Each structure stands twice: as C-alpha cells, then as structure tokens.
Amino acid sequence: MRKIAILSLLAGCAILAGSPRARAGGPPDHSPNFPGNSPGIAQVVALDECDPTSFNAVLGESGGGFCHNVALATFGYATVLSDLVTEAENGSPDPGWDFEPDRLTIKQGTIVSVVDQGGEPHTFTEVKAFGNGFLAPLNPGGATSVIPECSGGFKNIAVARTRVVQGSHLDITSLSKGKHLFQCCIHPWMRMEVDVQ
C-alpha cells in the first residue's frame, strides 16, 4: 500500500514539474510555444438541412454523394431542393441554412475557424459588400449578376480556396482590424460579419 502511495505521489510531482503553467517562481514564459500565448480561436459553424433524396437525384448522385444530411430528415428537418430554390428566388431563403453566429467580435490575431456541420459544401468568402452568389437559381429573383468575389464559381481559385465541405474546416488568419464581411458564394443569404478589435 505504501509503494502505491509513493508511486502516485511521484507521478503527480512529475506531471506538475512538466507542466509550464505549474512552474513556481521566475518570470512568466512569453515564448510563442507557451500554451497561454497561442492565438485564440473563434469557431463559426456552417449549417444547412439538405434533403439527400431530392438533392442527390437532381445532381446525378443518387445513392448518397453530394448531400450528406445530418438534419434528421425522417422527422421533417430537411429542406427539399425545389423548396430551397423557390424560397431563395422569392427572397425568403431557408433560415436553417446559416453561419452561426451571425456576428463575431474578436481580438486581432484570433483565428476564425469555420466548420461545416451541414450536409452541403459551402464557401466562407470575404466580400466587400454582400450580394448574389454564382448559382442564379439561389439568388433573389434568380438574378444572374454576381458580386466580384464570387464570380467564376469554383473556377475562380480565390473562391475555391474558401470552400468548406461537410466535416471539414477552414481557418481564417491574419485579419486586420476593422469590419470583415463573409458569405457563402453558393447560398448567398449565408452571411456573417467579423469585427476585429
């Protein structure tokens, strides 16, 4: 019993001695590798509720390719493709397709990490002003005009670099102080403002 107590005490001391936060005395460690000095991370979640049956049938990927639903379609928590297009064209897009939060205030140096927890791919593209995306049927009124940052779709390497597919993430670093606007170039009502202080 005494050996177990001594081993436990030694293990605890070894853990504390190895922990930079547990150091006693001396100046604080300000090296970039010190855990307390790493840049902060602000997480943004891309959400959608695509219906795999309607999306994959139209996109030629029956059997489960393009839309990977995570929205409990069995219980009515899924958006059929025709409804999504109709609502977007009418200027009342599905609010279940969104970036959360809608607005974020961060300190300069914070990493904005965008995670796609929906069923569809999205982009998180910085724009000068919100506007239409590159898929006309998803723009209000089916408008064919596209904001410059989204033009060309994925053929535009700047847009392709901002793509986030289901289960992946995109890290935005080195944002300057001020207001930054981001939107999805596919689903242009998915918008977010990041204020860097």
PDB file of C-alpha atoms in Angstrom:
ATOM      1  CA  MET A   1       0.000   0.000   0.000  1.00  0.00           C
ATOM      2  CA  ARG A   2       2.860   2.334   0.896  1.00  0.00           C
ATOM      3  CA  LYS A   3       4.519   1.695  -2.508  1.00  0.00           C
ATOM      4  CA  ILE A   4       1.318   2.655  -4.347  1.00  0.00           C
ATOM      5  CA  ALA A   5       1.042   5.889  -2.362  1.00  0.00           C
ATOM      6  CA  ILE A   6       4.684   6.780  -3.081  1.00  0.00           C
ATOM      7  CA  LEU A   7       4.314   5.978  -6.800  1.00  0.00           C
ATOM      8  CA  SER A   8       1.144   8.083  -7.016  1.00  0.00           C
ATOM      9  CA  LEU A   9       2.881  10.991  -5.277  1.00  0.00           C
ATOM     10  CA  LEU A  10       5.903  10.752  -7.610  1.00  0.00           C
ATOM     11  CA  ALA A  11       3.672  10.576 -10.688  1.00  0.00           C
ATOM     12  CA  GLY A  12       1.784  13.674  -9.565  1.00  0.00           C
ATOM     13  CA  CYS A  13       5.030  15.570  -8.964  1.00  0.00           C
ATOM     14  CA  ALA A  14       6.343  14.552 -12.395  1.00  0.00           C
ATOM     15  CA  ILE A  15       3.177  15.808 -14.052  1.00  0.00           C
ATOM     16  CA  LEU A  16       3.313  19.134 -12.218  1.00  0.00           C
ATOM     17  CA  ALA A  17       7.024  19.583 -12.899  1.00  0.00           C
ATOM     18  CA  GLY A  18       6.484  19.028 -16.624  1.00  0.00           C
ATOM     19  CA  SER A  19       3.624  21.498 -16.866  1.00  0.00           C
ATOM     20  CA  PRO A  20       4.720  25.019 -17.883  1.00  0.00           C
ATOM     21  CA  ARG A  21       1.730  26.517 -16.066  1.00  0.00           C
ATOM     22  CA  ALA A  22       2.783  24.857 -12.813  1.00  0.00           C
ATOM     23  CA  ARG A  23       6.216  26.434 -12.641  1.00  0.00           C
ATOM     24  CA  ALA A  24       6.766  28.399  -9.487  1.00  0.00           C
ATOM     25  CA  GLY A  25       8.974  31.466  -9.283  1.00  0.00           C
ATOM     26  CA  GLY A  26      10.804  33.229 -12.094  1.00  0.00           C
ATOM     27  CA  PRO A  27       9.349  35.369 -14.847  1.00  0.00           C
ATOM     28  CA  PRO A  28       6.412  34.093 -16.894  1.00  0.00           C
ATOM     29  CA  ASP A  29       7.199  32.281 -20.140  1.00  0.00           C
ATOM     30  CA  HIS A  30       6.304  34.538 -23.101  1.00  0.00           C
ATOM     31  CA  SER A  31       7.623  32.288 -25.862  1.00  0.00           C
ATOM     32  CA  PRO A  32       5.214  31.673 -28.764  1.00  0.00           C
ATOM     33  CA  ASN A  33       5.082  27.969 -27.919  1.00  0.00           C
ATOM     34  CA  PHE A  34       3.850  28.572 -24.374  1.00  0.00           C
ATOM     35  CA  PRO A  35       0.226  27.310 -24.258  1.00  0.00           C
ATOM     36  CA  GLY A  36      -1.138  30.523 -22.771  1.00  0.00           C
ATOM     37  CA  ASN A  37       0.322  32.583 -25.636  1.00  0.00           C
ATOM     38  CA  SER A  38      -1.197  30.777 -28.602  1.00  0.00           C
ATOM     39  CA  PRO A  39      -3.666  32.796 -30.664  1.00  0.00           C
ATOM     40  CA  GLY A  40      -7.303  32.447 -29.738  1.00  0.00           C
ATOM     41  CA  ILE A  41      -9.733  30.515 -31.879  1.00  0.00           C
ATOM     42  CA  ALA A  42     -13.275  31.633 -32.628  1.00  0.00           C
ATOM     43  CA  GLN A  43     -15.418  28.898 -34.106  1.00  0.00           C
ATOM     44  CA  VAL A  44     -18.053  29.503 -36.753  1.00  0.00           C
ATOM     45  CA  VAL A  45     -20.425  26.728 -37.799  1.00  0.00           C
ATOM     46  CA  ALA A  46     -21.896  26.406 -41.299  1.00  0.00           C
ATOM     47  CA  LEU A  47     -25.317  24.770 -41.091  1.00  0.00           C
ATOM     48  CA  ASP A  48     -27.817  23.513 -43.646  1.00  0.00           C
ATOM     49  CA  GLU A  49     -30.631  20.997 -43.843  1.00  0.00           C
ATOM     50  CA  CYS A  50     -30.357  19.468 -47.315  1.00  0.00           C
ATOM     51  CA  ASP A  51     -32.612  16.535 -48.194  1.00  0.00           C
ATOM     52  CA  PRO A  52     -30.382  13.792 -49.687  1.00  0.00           C
ATOM     53  CA  THR A  53     -33.118  12.260 -51.844  1.00  0.00           C
ATOM     54  CA  SER A  54     -34.042  15.435 -53.739  1.00  0.00           C
ATOM     55  CA  PHE A  55     -30.549  16.960 -53.870  1.00  0.00           C
ATOM     56  CA  ASN A  56     -28.689  13.850 -54.989  1.00  0.00           C
ATOM     57  CA  ALA A  57     -31.321  12.878 -57.591  1.00  0.00           C
ATOM     58  CA  VAL A  58     -31.100  16.262 -59.335  1.00  0.00           C
ATOM     59  CA  LEU A  59     -27.323  16.449 -59.076  1.00  0.00           C
ATOM     60  CA  GLY A  60     -26.906  12.982 -60.591  1.00  0.00           C
ATOM     61  CA  GLU A  61     -25.509  11.392 -57.465  1.00  0.00           C
ATOM     62  CA  SER A  62     -28.260   9.065 -56.351  1.00  0.00           C
ATOM     63  CA  GLY A  63     -27.187   6.804 -53.569  1.00  0.00           C
ATOM     64  CA  GLY A  64     -25.608   9.440 -51.386  1.00  0.00           C
ATOM     65  CA  GLY A  65     -22.958  11.601 -52.959  1.00  0.00           C
ATOM     66  CA  PHE A  66     -23.434  15.333 -52.829  1.00  0.00           C
ATOM     67  CA  CYS A  67     -25.783  15.938 -49.900  1.00  0.00           C
ATOM     68  CA  HIS A  68     -24.941  14.165 -46.674  1.00  0.00           C
ATOM     69  CA  ASN A  69     -27.893  15.015 -44.485  1.00  0.00           C
ATOM     70  CA  VAL A  70     -27.337  15.482 -40.780  1.00  0.00           C
ATOM     71  CA  ALA A  71     -30.666  17.203 -40.149  1.00  0.00           C
ATOM     72  CA  LEU A  72     -32.999  14.308 -39.233  1.00  0.00           C
ATOM     73  CA  ALA A  73     -34.967  14.179 -42.488  1.00  0.00           C
ATOM     74  CA  THR A  74     -37.149  11.409 -41.061  1.00  0.00           C
ATOM     75  CA  PHE A  75     -38.648  13.924 -38.628  1.00  0.00           C
ATOM     76  CA  GLY A  76     -39.186  16.665 -41.209  1.00  0.00           C
ATOM     77  CA  TYR A  77     -35.980  18.579 -40.514  1.00  0.00           C
ATOM     78  CA  ALA A  78     -34.729  18.651 -44.081  1.00  0.00           C
ATOM     79  CA  THR A  79     -35.106  21.050 -46.983  1.00  0.00           C
ATOM     80  CA  VAL A  80     -36.151  19.653 -50.352  1.00  0.00           C
ATOM     81  CA  LEU A  81     -34.128  21.141 -53.231  1.00  0.00           C
ATOM     82  CA  SER A  82     -37.178  22.596 -55.015  1.00  0.00           C
ATOM     83  CA  ASP A  83     -38.260  24.359 -51.790  1.00  0.00           C
ATOM     84  CA  LEU A  84     -34.786  25.776 -51.270  1.00  0.00           C
ATOM     85  CA  VAL A  85     -34.710  27.212 -54.815  1.00  0.00           C
ATOM     86  CA  THR A  86     -38.262  28.614 -54.611  1.00  0.00           C
ATOM     87  CA  GLU A  87     -37.665  30.266 -51.228  1.00  0.00           C
ATOM     88  CA  ALA A  88     -34.315  31.728 -52.326  1.00  0.00           C
ATOM     89  CA  GLU A  89     -35.758  33.106 -55.573  1.00  0.00           C
ATOM     90  CA  ASN A  90     -38.648  34.660 -53.624  1.00  0.00           C
ATOM     91  CA  GLY A  91     -36.198  36.429 -51.304  1.00  0.00           C
ATOM     92  CA  SER A  92     -37.122  34.365 -48.247  1.00  0.00           C
ATOM     93  CA  PRO A  93     -34.362  31.739 -48.048  1.00  0.00           C
ATOM     94  CA  ASP A  94     -34.418  28.911 -45.537  1.00  0.00           C
ATOM     95  CA  PRO A  95     -33.154  30.288 -42.185  1.00  0.00           C
ATOM     96  CA  GLY A  96     -31.833  26.809 -41.321  1.00  0.00           C
ATOM     97  CA  TRP A  97     -29.006  27.473 -43.799  1.00  0.00           C
ATOM     98  CA  ASP A  98     -26.789  29.847 -41.894  1.00  0.00           C
ATOM     99  CA  PHE A  99     -23.444  30.691 -40.354  1.00  0.00           C
ATOM    100  CA  GLU A 100     -23.563  30.684 -36.578  1.00  0.00           C
ATOM    101  CA  PRO A 101     -23.035  33.127 -35.039  1.00  0.00           C
ATOM    102  CA  ASP A 102     -24.179  35.823 -37.467  1.00  0.00           C
ATOM    103  CA  ARG A 103     -21.774  38.331 -35.966  1.00  0.00           C
ATOM    104  CA  LEU A 104     -18.496  37.901 -34.132  1.00  0.00           C
ATOM    105  CA  THR A 105     -16.209  40.345 -32.339  1.00  0.00           C
ATOM    106  CA  ILE A 106     -12.626  39.144 -31.900  1.00  0.00           C
ATOM    107  CA  LYS A 107      -9.203  40.451 -30.958  1.00  0.00           C
ATOM    108  CA  GLN A 108      -6.645  40.838 -33.706  1.00  0.00           C
ATOM    109  CA  GLY A 109      -4.659  37.611 -34.083  1.00  0.00           C
ATOM    110  CA  THR A 110      -7.631  35.374 -33.320  1.00  0.00           C
ATOM    111  CA  ILE A 111      -8.125  32.535 -35.794  1.00  0.00           C
ATOM    112  CA  VAL A 112     -11.633  32.237 -37.211  1.00  0.00           C
ATOM    113  CA  SER A 113     -12.210  28.511 -37.713  1.00  0.00           C
ATOM    114  CA  VAL A 114     -15.212  27.666 -39.896  1.00  0.00           C
ATOM    115  CA  VAL A 115     -16.586  24.138 -39.512  1.00  0.00           C
ATOM    116  CA  ASP A 116     -19.153  22.691 -41.930  1.00  0.00           C
ATOM    117  CA  GLN A 117     -21.642  20.736 -39.841  1.00  0.00           C
ATOM    118  CA  GLY A 118     -24.298  20.762 -42.533  1.00  0.00           C
ATOM    119  CA  GLY A 119     -24.857  18.334 -45.370  1.00  0.00           C
ATOM    120  CA  GLU A 120     -23.689  20.503 -48.279  1.00  0.00           C
ATOM    121  CA  PRO A 121     -20.470  22.231 -49.269  1.00  0.00           C
ATOM    122  CA  HIS A 122     -20.275  25.974 -48.614  1.00  0.00           C
ATOM    123  CA  THR A 123     -17.807  28.787 -49.071  1.00  0.00           C
ATOM    124  CA  PHE A 124     -16.713  31.308 -46.468  1.00  0.00           C
ATOM    125  CA  THR A 125     -15.628  34.064 -48.813  1.00  0.00           C
ATOM    126  CA  GLU A 126     -14.646  37.556 -47.722  1.00  0.00           C
ATOM    127  CA  VAL A 127     -16.569  40.191 -49.700  1.00  0.00           C
ATOM    128  CA  LYS A 128     -16.621  43.977 -49.817  1.00  0.00           C
ATOM    129  CA  ALA A 129     -20.431  44.010 -49.770  1.00  0.00           C
ATOM    130  CA  PHE A 130     -22.993  41.231 -49.542  1.00  0.00           C
ATOM    131  CA  GLY A 131     -24.612  40.240 -52.811  1.00  0.00           C
ATOM    132  CA  ASN A 132     -25.511  37.463 -55.230  1.00  0.00           C
ATOM    133  CA  GLY A 133     -23.689  34.156 -55.476  1.00  0.00           C
ATOM    134  CA  PHE A 134     -22.632  32.234 -58.568  1.00  0.00           C
ATOM    135  CA  LEU A 135     -25.739  29.980 -58.769  1.00  0.00           C
ATOM    136  CA  ALA A 136     -28.513  32.146 -60.235  1.00  0.00           C
ATOM    137  CA  PRO A 137     -31.400  29.908 -59.018  1.00  0.00           C
ATOM    138  CA  LEU A 138     -30.308  30.600 -55.421  1.00  0.00           C
ATOM    139  CA  ASN A 139     -30.220  34.391 -55.867  1.00  0.00           C
ATOM    140  CA  PRO A 140     -33.297  36.570 -55.168  1.00  0.00           C
ATOM    141  CA  GLY A 141     -35.396  36.653 -58.322  1.00  0.00           C
ATOM    142  CA  GLY A 142     -32.965  34.241 -59.991  1.00  0.00           C
ATOM    143  CA  ALA A 143     -30.609  37.166 -60.646  1.00  0.00           C
ATOM    144  CA  THR A 144     -27.638  36.336 -62.840  1.00  0.00           C
ATOM    145  CA  SER A 145     -25.483  39.212 -61.585  1.00  0.00           C
ATOM    146  CA  VAL A 146     -22.729  38.047 -59.221  1.00  0.00           C
ATOM    147  CA  ILE A 147     -20.601  40.015 -56.786  1.00  0.00           C
ATOM    148  CA  PRO A 148     -16.953  40.172 -57.929  1.00  0.00           C
ATOM    149  CA  GLU A 149     -15.579  37.971 -55.146  1.00  0.00           C
ATOM    150  CA  CYS A 150     -17.912  35.103 -56.155  1.00  0.00           C
ATOM    151  CA  SER A 151     -17.696  35.395 -59.939  1.00  0.00           C
ATOM    152  CA  GLY A 152     -16.500  32.330 -61.778  1.00  0.00           C
ATOM    153  CA  GLY A 153     -17.582  29.944 -59.044  1.00  0.00           C
ATOM    154  CA  PHE A 154     -15.049  27.261 -58.224  1.00  0.00           C
ATOM    155  CA  LYS A 155     -13.121  28.030 -61.430  1.00  0.00           C
ATOM    156  CA  ASN A 156     -12.034  31.151 -59.555  1.00  0.00           C
ATOM    157  CA  ILE A 157      -9.178  29.915 -57.359  1.00  0.00           C
ATOM    158  CA  ALA A 158      -9.941  32.589 -54.750  1.00  0.00           C
ATOM    159  CA  VAL A 159     -13.448  31.123 -54.346  1.00  0.00           C
ATOM    160  CA  ALA A 160     -12.216  27.519 -54.443  1.00  0.00           C
ATOM    161  CA  ARG A 161      -9.809  28.247 -51.568  1.00  0.00           C
ATOM    162  CA  THR A 162     -12.722  29.278 -49.360  1.00  0.00           C
ATOM    163  CA  ARG A 163     -14.722  26.074 -49.892  1.00  0.00           C
ATOM    164  CA  VAL A 164     -15.660  24.084 -46.794  1.00  0.00           C
ATOM    165  CA  VAL A 165     -17.090  20.595 -47.300  1.00  0.00           C
ATOM    166  CA  GLN A 166     -19.056  18.596 -44.783  1.00  0.00           C
ATOM    167  CA  GLY A 167     -16.989  17.662 -41.762  1.00  0.00           C
ATOM    168  CA  SER A 168     -14.027  19.843 -42.718  1.00  0.00           C
ATOM    169  CA  HIS A 169     -12.897  23.247 -41.520  1.00  0.00           C
ATOM    170  CA  LEU A 170     -11.284  26.371 -42.913  1.00  0.00           C
ATOM    171  CA  ASP A 171      -9.082  28.629 -40.784  1.00  0.00           C
ATOM    172  CA  ILE A 172      -9.040  32.371 -41.493  1.00  0.00           C
ATOM    173  CA  THR A 173      -5.927  34.017 -40.065  1.00  0.00           C
ATOM    174  CA  SER A 174      -4.316  37.449 -40.016  1.00  0.00           C
ATOM    175  CA  LEU A 175      -7.482  39.523 -40.240  1.00  0.00           C
ATOM    176  CA  SER A 176      -6.725  43.223 -39.965  1.00  0.00           C
ATOM    177  CA  LYS A 177      -8.535  45.457 -37.511  1.00  0.00           C
ATOM    178  CA  GLY A 178     -11.950  46.560 -38.680  1.00  0.00           C
ATOM    179  CA  LYS A 179     -15.115  45.028 -40.110  1.00  0.00           C
ATOM    180  CA  HIS A 180     -14.919  41.954 -42.373  1.00  0.00           C
ATOM    181  CA  LEU A 181     -17.890  40.538 -44.296  1.00  0.00           C
ATOM    182  CA  PHE A 182     -18.102  36.866 -45.261  1.00  0.00           C
ATOM    183  CA  GLN A 183     -20.723  34.992 -47.245  1.00  0.00           C
ATOM    184  CA  CYS A 184     -21.290  31.687 -48.979  1.00  0.00           C
ATOM    185  CA  CYS A 185     -20.919  32.144 -52.740  1.00  0.00           C
ATOM    186  CA  ILE A 186     -23.277  29.188 -53.310  1.00  0.00           C
ATOM    187  CA  HIS A 187     -26.004  30.139 -50.815  1.00  0.00           C
ATOM    188  CA  PRO A 188     -25.630  33.944 -50.706  1.00  0.00           C
ATOM    189  CA  TRP A 189     -28.004  34.506 -47.776  1.00  0.00           C
ATOM    190  CA  MET A 190     -25.489  32.730 -45.533  1.00  0.00           C
ATOM    191  CA  ARG A 191     -23.691  35.838 -44.274  1.00  0.00           C
ATOM    192  CA  MET A 192     -21.557  36.863 -41.350  1.00  0.00           C
ATOM    193  CA  GLU A 193     -19.769  39.933 -40.023  1.00  0.00           C
ATOM    194  CA  VAL A 194     -16.473  39.653 -38.130  1.00  0.00           C
ATOM    195  CA  ASP A 195     -15.344  42.746 -36.209  1.00  0.00           C
ATOM    196  CA  VAL A 196     -11.649  42.695 -35.355  1.00  0.00           C
ATOM    197  CA  GLN A 197     -10.538  44.934 -32.486  1.00  0.00           C
TER     198      GLN A 197
END
